[in-house]
Coordinates of C-alpha atoms (C1' of nucleotides) in Angstrom, one line a residue:
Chain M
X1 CA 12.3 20.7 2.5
X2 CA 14.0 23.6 0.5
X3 CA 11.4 22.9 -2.4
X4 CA 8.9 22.6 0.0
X5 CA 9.1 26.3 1.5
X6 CA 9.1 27.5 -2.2
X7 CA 5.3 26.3 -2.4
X8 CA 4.6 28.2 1.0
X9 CA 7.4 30.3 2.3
X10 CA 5.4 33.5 -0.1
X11 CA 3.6 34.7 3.2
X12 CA 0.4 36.6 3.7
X13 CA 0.1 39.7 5.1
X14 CA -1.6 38.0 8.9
X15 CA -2.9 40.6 11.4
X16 CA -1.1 41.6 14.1
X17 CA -2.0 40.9 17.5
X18 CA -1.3 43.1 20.8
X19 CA 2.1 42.6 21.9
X20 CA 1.9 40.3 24.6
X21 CA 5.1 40.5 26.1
X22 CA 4.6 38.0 29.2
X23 CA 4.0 34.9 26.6
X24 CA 6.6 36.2 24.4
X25 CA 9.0 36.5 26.9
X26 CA 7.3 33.0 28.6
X27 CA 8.0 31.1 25.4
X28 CA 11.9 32.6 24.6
X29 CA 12.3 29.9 27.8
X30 CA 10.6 27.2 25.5
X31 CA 13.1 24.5 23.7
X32 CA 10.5 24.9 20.6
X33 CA 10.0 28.5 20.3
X34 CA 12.6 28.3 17.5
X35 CA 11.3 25.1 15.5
X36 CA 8.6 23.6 14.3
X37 CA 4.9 25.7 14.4
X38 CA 5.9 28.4 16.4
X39 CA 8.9 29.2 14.5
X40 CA 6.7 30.7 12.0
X41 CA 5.0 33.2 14.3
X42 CA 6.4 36.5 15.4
X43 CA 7.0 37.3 18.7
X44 CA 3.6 38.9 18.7
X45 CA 2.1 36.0 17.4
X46 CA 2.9 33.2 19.4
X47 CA 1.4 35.2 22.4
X48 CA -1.7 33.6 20.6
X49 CA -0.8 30.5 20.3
X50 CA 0.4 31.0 24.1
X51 CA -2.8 32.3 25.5
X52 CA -4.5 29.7 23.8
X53 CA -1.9 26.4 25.1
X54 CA -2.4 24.7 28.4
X55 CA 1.0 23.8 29.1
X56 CA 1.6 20.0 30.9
X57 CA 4.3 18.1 32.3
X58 CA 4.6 14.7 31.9
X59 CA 6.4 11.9 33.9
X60 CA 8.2 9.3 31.6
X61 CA 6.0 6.7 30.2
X62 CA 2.8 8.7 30.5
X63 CA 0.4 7.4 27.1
X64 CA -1.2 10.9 26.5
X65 CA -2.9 9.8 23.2
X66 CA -4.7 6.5 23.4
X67 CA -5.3 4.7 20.1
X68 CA -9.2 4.5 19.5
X69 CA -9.8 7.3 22.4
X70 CA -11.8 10.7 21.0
X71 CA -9.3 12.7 19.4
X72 CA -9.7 15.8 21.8
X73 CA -6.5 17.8 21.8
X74 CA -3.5 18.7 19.7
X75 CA 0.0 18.9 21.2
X76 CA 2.8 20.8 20.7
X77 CA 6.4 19.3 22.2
X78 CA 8.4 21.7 24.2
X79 CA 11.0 19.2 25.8
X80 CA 11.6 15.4 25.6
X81 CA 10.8 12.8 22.9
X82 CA 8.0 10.9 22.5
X83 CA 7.3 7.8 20.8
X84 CA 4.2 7.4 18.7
X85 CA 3.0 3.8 17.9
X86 CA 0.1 1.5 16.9
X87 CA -0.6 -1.9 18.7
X88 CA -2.2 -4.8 17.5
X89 CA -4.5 -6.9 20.3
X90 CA -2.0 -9.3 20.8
X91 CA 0.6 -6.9 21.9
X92 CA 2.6 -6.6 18.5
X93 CA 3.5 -3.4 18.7
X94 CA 4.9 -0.5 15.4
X95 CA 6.4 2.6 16.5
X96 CA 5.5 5.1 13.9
X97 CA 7.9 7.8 14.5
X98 CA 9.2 10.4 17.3
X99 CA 8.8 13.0 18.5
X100 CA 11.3 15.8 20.1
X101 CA 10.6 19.4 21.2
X102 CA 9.1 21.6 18.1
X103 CA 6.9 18.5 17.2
X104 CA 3.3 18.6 16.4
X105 CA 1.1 15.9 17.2
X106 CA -2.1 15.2 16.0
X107 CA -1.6 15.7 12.2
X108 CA -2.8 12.3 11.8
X109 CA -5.8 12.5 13.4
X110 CA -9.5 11.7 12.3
X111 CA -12.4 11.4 14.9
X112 CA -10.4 8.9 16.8
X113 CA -6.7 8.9 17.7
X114 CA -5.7 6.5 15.0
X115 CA -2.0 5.9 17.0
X116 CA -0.9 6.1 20.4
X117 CA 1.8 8.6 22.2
X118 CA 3.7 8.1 25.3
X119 CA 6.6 9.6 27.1
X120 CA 10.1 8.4 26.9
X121 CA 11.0 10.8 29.7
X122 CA 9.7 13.4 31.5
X123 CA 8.5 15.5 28.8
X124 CA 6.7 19.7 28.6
X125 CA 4.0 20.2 26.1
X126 CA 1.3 22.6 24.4
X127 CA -1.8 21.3 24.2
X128 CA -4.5 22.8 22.1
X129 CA -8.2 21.9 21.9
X130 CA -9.9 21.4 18.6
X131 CA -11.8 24.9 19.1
X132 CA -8.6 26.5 19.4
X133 CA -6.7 25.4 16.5
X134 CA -9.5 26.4 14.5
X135 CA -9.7 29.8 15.9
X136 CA -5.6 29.6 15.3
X137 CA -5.6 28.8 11.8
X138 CA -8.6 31.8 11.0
X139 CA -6.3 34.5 12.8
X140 CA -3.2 32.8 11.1
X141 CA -3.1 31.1 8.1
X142 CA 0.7 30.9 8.2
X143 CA 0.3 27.9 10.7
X144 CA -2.0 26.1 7.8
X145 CA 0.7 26.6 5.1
X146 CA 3.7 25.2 8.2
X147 CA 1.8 22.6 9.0
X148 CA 1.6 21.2 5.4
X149 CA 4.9 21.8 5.2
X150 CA 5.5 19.4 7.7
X151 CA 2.9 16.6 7.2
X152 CA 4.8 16.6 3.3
X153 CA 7.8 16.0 5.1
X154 CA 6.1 13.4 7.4
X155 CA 5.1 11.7 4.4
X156 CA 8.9 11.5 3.0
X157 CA 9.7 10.2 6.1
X158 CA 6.8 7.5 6.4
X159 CA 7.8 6.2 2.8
X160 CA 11.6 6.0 3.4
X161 CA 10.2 3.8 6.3
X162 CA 7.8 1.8 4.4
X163 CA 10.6 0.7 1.7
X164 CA 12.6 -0.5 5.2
X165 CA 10.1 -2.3 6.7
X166 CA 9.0 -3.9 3.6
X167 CA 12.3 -4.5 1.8
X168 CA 15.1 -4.1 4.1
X169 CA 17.6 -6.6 5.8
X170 CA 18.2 -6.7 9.4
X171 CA 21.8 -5.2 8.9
X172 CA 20.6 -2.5 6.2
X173 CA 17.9 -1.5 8.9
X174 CA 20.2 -1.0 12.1
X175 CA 22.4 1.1 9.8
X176 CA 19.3 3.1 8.0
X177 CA 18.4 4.4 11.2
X178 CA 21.9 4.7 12.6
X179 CA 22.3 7.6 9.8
X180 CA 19.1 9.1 9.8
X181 CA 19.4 9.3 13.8
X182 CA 21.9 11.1 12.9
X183 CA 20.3 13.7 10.6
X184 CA 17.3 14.3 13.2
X185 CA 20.2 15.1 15.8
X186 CA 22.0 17.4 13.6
X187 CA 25.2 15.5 13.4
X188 CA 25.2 16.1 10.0
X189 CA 23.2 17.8 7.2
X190 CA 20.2 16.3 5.5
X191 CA 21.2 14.1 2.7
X192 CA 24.8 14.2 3.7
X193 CA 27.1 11.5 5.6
X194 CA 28.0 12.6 9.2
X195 CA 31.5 12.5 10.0
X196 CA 33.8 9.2 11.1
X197 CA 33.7 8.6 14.3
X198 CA 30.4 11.2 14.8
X199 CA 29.1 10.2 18.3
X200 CA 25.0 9.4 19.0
X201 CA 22.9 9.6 21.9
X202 CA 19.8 7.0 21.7
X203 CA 17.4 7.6 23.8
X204 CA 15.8 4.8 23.1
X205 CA 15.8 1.0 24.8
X206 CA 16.5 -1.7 22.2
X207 CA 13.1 -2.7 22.9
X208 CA 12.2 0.8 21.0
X209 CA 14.2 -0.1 17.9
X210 CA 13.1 -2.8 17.2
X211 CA 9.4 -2.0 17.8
X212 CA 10.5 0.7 15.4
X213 CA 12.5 -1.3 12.8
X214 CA 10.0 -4.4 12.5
X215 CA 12.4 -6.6 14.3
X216 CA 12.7 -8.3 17.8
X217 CA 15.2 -6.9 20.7
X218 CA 17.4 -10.1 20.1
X219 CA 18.0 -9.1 16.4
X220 CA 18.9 -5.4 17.1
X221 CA 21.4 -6.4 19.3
X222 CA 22.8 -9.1 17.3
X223 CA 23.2 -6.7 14.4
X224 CA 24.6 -4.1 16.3
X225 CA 27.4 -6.5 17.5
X226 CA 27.9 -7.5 14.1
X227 CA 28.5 -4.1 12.8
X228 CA 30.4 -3.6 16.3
X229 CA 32.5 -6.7 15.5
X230 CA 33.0 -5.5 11.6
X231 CA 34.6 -2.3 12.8
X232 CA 32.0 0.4 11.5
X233 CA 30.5 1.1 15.2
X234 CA 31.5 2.1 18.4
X235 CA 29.2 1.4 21.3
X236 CA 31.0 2.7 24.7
X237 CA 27.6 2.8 26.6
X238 CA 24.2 1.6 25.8
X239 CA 22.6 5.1 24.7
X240 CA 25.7 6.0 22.8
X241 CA 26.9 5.0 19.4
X242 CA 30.0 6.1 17.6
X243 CA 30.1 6.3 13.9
X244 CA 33.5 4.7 12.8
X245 CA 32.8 4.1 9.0
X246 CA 29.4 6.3 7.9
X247 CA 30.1 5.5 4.6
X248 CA 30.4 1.7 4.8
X249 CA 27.5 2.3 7.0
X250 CA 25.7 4.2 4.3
X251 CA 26.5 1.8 0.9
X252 CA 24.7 -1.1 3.9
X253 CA 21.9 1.0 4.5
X254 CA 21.1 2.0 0.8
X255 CA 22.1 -1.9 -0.3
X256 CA 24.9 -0.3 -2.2
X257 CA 26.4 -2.4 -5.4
Chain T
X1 CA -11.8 12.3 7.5
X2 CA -14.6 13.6 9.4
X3 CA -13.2 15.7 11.9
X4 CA -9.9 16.4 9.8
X5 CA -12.2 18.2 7.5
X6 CA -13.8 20.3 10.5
X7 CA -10.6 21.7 10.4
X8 CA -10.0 22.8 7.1
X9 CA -14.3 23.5 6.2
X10 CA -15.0 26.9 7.3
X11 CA -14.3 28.6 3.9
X12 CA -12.4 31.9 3.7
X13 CA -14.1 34.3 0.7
X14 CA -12.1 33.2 -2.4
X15 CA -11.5 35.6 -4.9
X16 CA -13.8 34.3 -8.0
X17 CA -12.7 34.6 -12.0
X18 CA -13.8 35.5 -14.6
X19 CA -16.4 32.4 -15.8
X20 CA -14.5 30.3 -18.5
X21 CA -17.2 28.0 -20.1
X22 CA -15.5 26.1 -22.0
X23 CA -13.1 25.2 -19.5
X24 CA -15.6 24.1 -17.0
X25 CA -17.5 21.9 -19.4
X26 CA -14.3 20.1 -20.7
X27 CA -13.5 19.4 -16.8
X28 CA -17.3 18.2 -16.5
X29 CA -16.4 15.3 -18.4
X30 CA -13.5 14.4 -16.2
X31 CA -13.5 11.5 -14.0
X32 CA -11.8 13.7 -11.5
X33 CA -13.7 16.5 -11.2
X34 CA -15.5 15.5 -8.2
X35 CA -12.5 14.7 -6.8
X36 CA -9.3 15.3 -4.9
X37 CA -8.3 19.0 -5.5
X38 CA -10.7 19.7 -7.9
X39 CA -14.1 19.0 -5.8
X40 CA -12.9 22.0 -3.7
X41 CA -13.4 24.1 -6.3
X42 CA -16.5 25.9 -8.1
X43 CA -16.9 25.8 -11.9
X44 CA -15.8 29.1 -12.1
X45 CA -12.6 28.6 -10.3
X46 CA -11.8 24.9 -11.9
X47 CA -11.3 26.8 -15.2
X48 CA -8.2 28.4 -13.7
X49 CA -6.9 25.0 -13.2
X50 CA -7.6 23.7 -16.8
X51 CA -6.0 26.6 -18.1
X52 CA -3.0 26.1 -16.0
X53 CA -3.2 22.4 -17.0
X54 CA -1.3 20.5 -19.7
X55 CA -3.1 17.7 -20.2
X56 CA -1.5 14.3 -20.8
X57 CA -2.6 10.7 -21.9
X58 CA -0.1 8.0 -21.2
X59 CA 0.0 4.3 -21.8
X60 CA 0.2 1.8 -19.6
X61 CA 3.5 1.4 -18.4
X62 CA 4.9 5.3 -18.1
X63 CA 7.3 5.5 -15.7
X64 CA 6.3 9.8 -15.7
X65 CA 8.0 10.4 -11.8
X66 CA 11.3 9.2 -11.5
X67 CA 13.2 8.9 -7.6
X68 CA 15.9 11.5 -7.6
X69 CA 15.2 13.4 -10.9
X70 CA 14.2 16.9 -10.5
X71 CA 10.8 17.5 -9.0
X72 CA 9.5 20.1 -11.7
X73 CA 5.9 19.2 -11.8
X74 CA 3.1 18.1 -9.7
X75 CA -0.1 15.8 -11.3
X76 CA -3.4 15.5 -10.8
X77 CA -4.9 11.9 -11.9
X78 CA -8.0 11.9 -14.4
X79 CA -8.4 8.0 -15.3
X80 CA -6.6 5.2 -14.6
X81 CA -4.2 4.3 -12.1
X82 CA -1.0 4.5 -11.2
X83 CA 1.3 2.7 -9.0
X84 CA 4.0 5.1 -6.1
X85 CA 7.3 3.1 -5.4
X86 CA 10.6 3.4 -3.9
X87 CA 13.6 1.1 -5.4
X88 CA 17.1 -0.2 -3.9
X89 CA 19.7 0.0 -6.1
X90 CA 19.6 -4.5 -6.3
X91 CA 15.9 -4.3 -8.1
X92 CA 14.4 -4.5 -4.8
X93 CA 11.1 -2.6 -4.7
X94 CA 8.4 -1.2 -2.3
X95 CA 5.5 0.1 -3.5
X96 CA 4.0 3.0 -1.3
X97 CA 0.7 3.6 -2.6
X98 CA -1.3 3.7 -5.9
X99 CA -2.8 6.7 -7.2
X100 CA -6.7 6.6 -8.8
X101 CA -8.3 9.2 -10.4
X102 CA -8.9 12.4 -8.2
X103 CA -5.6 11.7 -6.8
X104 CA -2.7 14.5 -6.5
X105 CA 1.0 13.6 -7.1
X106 CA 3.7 15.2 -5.8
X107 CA 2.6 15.7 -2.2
X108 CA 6.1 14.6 -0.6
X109 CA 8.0 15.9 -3.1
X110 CA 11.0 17.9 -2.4
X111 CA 13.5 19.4 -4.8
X112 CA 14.1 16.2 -6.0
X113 CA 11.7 12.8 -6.6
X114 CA 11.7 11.0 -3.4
X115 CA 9.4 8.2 -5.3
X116 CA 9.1 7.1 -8.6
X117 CA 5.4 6.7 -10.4
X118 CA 4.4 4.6 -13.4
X119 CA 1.0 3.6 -15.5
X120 CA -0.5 0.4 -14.5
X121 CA -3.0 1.0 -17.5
X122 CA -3.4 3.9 -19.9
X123 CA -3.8 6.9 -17.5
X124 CA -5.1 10.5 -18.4
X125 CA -3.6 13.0 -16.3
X126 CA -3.4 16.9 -15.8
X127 CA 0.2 18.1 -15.7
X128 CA 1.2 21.5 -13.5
X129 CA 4.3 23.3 -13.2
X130 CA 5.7 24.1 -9.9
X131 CA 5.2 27.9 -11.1
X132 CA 1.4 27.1 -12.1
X133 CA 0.9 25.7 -8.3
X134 CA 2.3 28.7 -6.6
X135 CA 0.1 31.3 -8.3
X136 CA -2.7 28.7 -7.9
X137 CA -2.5 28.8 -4.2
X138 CA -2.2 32.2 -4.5
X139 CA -5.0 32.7 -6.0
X140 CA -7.0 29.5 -4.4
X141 CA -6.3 29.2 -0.4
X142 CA -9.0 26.7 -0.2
X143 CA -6.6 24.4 -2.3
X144 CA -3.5 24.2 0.3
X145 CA -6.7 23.3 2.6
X146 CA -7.3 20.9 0.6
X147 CA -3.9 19.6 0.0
X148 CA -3.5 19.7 4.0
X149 CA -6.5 17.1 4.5
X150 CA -5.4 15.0 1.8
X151 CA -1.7 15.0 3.4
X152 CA -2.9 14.0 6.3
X153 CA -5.5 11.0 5.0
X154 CA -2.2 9.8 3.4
X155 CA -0.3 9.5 7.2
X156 CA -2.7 8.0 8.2
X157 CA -2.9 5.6 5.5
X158 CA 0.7 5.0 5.6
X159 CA 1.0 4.2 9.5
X160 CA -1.4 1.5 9.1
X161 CA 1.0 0.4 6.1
X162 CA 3.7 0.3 8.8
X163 CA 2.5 -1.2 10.7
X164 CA 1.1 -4.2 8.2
X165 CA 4.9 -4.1 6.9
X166 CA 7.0 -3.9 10.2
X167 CA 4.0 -6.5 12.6
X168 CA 1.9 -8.5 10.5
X169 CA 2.1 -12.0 9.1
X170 CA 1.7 -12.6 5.7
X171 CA -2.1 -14.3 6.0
X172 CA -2.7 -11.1 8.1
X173 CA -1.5 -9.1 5.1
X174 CA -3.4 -10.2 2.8
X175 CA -6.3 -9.9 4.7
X176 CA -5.7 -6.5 5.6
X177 CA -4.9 -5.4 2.0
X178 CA -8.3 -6.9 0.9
X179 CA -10.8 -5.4 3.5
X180 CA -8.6 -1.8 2.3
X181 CA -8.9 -2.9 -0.7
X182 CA -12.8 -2.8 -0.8
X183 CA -13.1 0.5 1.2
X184 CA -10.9 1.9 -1.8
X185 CA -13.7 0.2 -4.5
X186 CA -16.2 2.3 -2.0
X187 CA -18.1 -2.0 -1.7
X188 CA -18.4 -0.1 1.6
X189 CA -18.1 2.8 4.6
X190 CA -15.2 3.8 5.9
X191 CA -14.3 1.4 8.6
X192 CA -17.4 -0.4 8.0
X193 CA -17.1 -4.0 7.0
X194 CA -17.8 -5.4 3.3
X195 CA -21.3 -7.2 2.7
X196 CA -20.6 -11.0 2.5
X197 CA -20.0 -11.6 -1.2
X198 CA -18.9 -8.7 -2.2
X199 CA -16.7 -8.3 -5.4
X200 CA -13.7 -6.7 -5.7
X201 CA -11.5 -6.0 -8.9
X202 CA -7.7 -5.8 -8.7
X203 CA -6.1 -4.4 -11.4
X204 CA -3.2 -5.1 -9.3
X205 CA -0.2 -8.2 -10.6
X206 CA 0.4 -10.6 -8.2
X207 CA 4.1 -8.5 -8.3
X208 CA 2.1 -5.4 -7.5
X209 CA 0.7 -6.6 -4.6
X210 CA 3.6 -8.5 -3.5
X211 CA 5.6 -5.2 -3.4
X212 CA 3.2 -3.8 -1.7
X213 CA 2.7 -6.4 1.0
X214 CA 6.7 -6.0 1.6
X215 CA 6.4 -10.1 0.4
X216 CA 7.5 -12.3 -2.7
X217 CA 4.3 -13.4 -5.6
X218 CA 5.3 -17.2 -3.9
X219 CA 4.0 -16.0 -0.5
X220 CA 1.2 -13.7 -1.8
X221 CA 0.1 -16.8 -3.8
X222 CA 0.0 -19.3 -1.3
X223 CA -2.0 -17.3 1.4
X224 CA -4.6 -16.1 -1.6
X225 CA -4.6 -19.9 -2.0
X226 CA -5.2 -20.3 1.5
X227 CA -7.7 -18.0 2.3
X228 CA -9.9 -20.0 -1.0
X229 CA -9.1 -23.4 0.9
X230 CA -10.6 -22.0 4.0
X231 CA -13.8 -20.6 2.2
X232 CA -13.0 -17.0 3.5
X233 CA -12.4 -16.0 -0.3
X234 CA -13.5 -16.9 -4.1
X235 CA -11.0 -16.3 -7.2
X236 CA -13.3 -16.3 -10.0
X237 CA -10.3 -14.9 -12.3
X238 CA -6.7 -12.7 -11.4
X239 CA -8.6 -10.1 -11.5
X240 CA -11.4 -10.6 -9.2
X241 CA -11.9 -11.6 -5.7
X242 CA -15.2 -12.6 -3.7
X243 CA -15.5 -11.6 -0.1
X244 CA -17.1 -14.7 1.3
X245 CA -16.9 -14.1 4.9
X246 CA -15.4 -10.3 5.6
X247 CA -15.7 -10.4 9.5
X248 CA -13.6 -13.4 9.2
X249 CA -10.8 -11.6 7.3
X250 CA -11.5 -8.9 9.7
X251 CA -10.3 -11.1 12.5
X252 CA -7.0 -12.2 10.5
X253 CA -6.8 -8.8 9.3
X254 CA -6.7 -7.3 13.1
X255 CA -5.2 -10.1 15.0
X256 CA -8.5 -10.2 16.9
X257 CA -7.7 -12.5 19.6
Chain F
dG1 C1' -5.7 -24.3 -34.8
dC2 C1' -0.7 -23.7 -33.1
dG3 C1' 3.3 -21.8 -31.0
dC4 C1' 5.0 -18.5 -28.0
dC5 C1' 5.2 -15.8 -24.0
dT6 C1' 3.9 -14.0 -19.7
dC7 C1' 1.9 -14.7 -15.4
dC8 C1' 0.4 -17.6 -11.7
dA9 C1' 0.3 -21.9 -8.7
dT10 C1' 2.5 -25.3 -6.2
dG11 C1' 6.1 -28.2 -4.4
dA12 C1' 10.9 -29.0 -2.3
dC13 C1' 14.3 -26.9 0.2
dG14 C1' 17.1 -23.3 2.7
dC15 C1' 18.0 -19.5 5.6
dA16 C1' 17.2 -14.9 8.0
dG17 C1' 15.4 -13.8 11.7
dG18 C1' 12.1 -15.3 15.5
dT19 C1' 11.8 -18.0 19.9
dC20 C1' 13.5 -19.8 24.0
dA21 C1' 16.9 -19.9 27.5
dA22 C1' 20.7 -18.5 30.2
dA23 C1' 24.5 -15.4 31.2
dA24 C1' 26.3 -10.9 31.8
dC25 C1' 26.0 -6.2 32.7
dG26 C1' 24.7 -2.2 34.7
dC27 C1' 22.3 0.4 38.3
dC28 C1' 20.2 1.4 42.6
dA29 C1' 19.3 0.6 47.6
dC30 C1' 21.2 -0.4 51.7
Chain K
dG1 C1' 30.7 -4.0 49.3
dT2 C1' 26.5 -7.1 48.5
dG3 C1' 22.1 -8.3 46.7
dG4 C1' 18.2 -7.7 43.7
dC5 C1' 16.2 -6.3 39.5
dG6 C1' 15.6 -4.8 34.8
dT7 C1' 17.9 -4.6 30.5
dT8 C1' 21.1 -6.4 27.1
dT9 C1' 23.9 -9.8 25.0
dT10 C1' 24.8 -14.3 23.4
dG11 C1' 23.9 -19.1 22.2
dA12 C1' 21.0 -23.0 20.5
dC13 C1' 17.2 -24.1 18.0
dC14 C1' 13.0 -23.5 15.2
dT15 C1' 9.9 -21.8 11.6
dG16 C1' 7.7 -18.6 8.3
dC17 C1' 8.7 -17.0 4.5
dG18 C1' 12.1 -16.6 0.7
dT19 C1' 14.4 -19.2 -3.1
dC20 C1' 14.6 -22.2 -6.8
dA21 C1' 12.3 -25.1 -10.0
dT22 C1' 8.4 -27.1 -12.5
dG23 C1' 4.0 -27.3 -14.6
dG24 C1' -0.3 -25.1 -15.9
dA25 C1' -3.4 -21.5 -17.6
dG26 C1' -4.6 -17.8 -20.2
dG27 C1' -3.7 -14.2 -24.0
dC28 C1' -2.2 -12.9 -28.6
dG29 C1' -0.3 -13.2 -33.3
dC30 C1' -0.4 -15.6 -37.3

DNA sequence: GCGCCTCCATGACGCAGGTCAAAACGCCAC
DNA sequence: GTGGCGTTTTGACCTGCGTCATGGAGGCGC
């Protein structure tokens, strides 16, 4: 995103708000204060954004954006990871994306929710009403210039997925996400390899992945055995993967020749 | 878009130029000028863009984007259209989007090309240095507003694409991509359904929309060929289709059950 | 007109991955 | 420990779409 933050990192002078030291000192607690939105307010500033949140706690596998409902609020992750999806009537179901603490949901969003959110676990989060992002973005106009920012790099993301889903084996999937499950969890940095034998926590069931990788369960867990028979993964329990081989992982994933 | 542009609507004061005539009346003529990036502008202010502009005509063909060179420029399409794509390093190839006039390149761009972009026909474009785009929103706000709806119509547009590439059947592919299609050709409203008989042009190959579709030209062929047999569609030429019976696509298109 | 070339349609066949079915593996309650 | 339940793995089989191959239709130069 370095390129990115050229275009909007020059920042405007933004007023500056009383100090409001209970929601400063209320969101130091928060797993987000540092990422995403809020990590381009002051202290000061976020007392805003905390005055104008109603904060909610979820129990896992709450839906808390409904596909087709009125698109009333706009979220803010503090903890836990969300999965964010859109069903067809007969069940079929794509998972778009996730989301952990520092995410912002709602980005997509017309008049109706045009996806579907739920919890994975239990899972703390902002919400905003329409009326208050608006009055947000007036007193603010740093949030407008973070939250292109991040729908850009949304939009990187969605097409890396699109050339997977649309041209991508089986194998080359499993091991796409493999390495970029990596980069979201900071095993290594964007664009490089992690290291061999670089441990993974999935939070997800295998149901998940393949709801996210355009597959069925049956295939996921082939594949993984596969690369678990070929010697490039580890899988010592069913939410952890080690990395053996990244880069034999990587020339799969990118069809290498 | 409706209630994405309730956001972004409620103008700040923009600081206006000095009137530049000539400018403004070249831009008049410009298929794009009520469009995209430029409709947000007044005449006034849309002769700082033209001056910042290096105006470009290109034949069909151009590859002028290119996946993992430098990312020095963004582009604004005038006429014509243009065709977004990621590769595999085998030749395979998924195309992401296409670009019409009004249309703004360079939106997930980060220091390097994440997509490559090329001509389907000769294409007229205006050409701006990263440099020219800073002081531009500098000077402009109302642009990165703008740019933020536009982001955002473009997630939405590409979940719906993953969810066609990672859930639907081919038939059900086709039949999405032509109801899309038609809202693209504006044969109708947003969401709204075509008129029975409505025609639709595709300046699109059969290869074209078989990268797009995430299938082969045998498969896009066959259901096309299908869909005739079935009297849901007419193929006067390659380049023109006949909705017969849209609510029946609709159906294929949506899985309705 | 004719030859050439590119794109498209269609048929025959093969295979990656889906479907169906049955173990195997936790994990929790008791 | 034992039993029950949900999830994952594995196997056997099937099918939708990919692959390969052929013929036809249009476009263009000469």
């Amino acid at each position: 995103m370095t390129s990115l933050n050229k275009i909007t990192d020059f920042r405007r002078p933004v007023a500056i708000n009383l100090a409001n030291r209970t929601a400063a000192s209320a969101c130091d607690d928060c797993g987000a204060r540092r990422h995403g939105l809020c990590d381009a307010l002051s202290d000061d500033e976020v007392g805003f954004l905390f005055r104008a949140a109603q904060r909610q706690t979820l129990p896992a596998g709450t839906v808390f954006i409904e596909e087709g409902e009125p698109a009333a609020y706009f979220y803010n992750v503090n903890s836990g990871n969300v999965r964010l999806f859109k069903s067809l009537p007969d069940g079929r179901r794509q998972i778009t994306g996730f989301a952990g603490p520092g995410h912002f949901l709602g980005l997509a969003a017309t008049e109706k929710n045009v996806f579907s959110a739920e919890t994975m676990e239990p899972v703390r989060l902002c919400r905003f009403s329409r009326a208050a992002m608006l009055s947000m973005f007036a007193e603010y106009p740093i949030l407008e210039r973070k939250l292109l920012d991040v729908a850009m790099h949304e939009l990187v993301i969605s097409q890396q997925q699109m050339l997977l889903l649309g041209r991508k084996t089986a194998i080359e999937r499993i091991a796409s996400f493999l390495l970029s499950w990596a980069e979201r969890q900071d095993v290594c940095a964007s664009g490089a390899l992690p290291k061999p034998h670089s441990s993974l926590t999935l939070p997800l069931s295998r149901t998940d992945l393949a709801d996210y990788l355009g597959l069925t369960i049956e295939t996921v867990s082939r594949s993984l055995s596969n690369l678990k028979r070929e010697g490039l993964i580890e899988i010592p329990n069913i939410h952890e993967v080690v990395l053996l081989r990244p880069q034999a992982l990587s020339d799969i994933a990118e069809a290498a020749v």
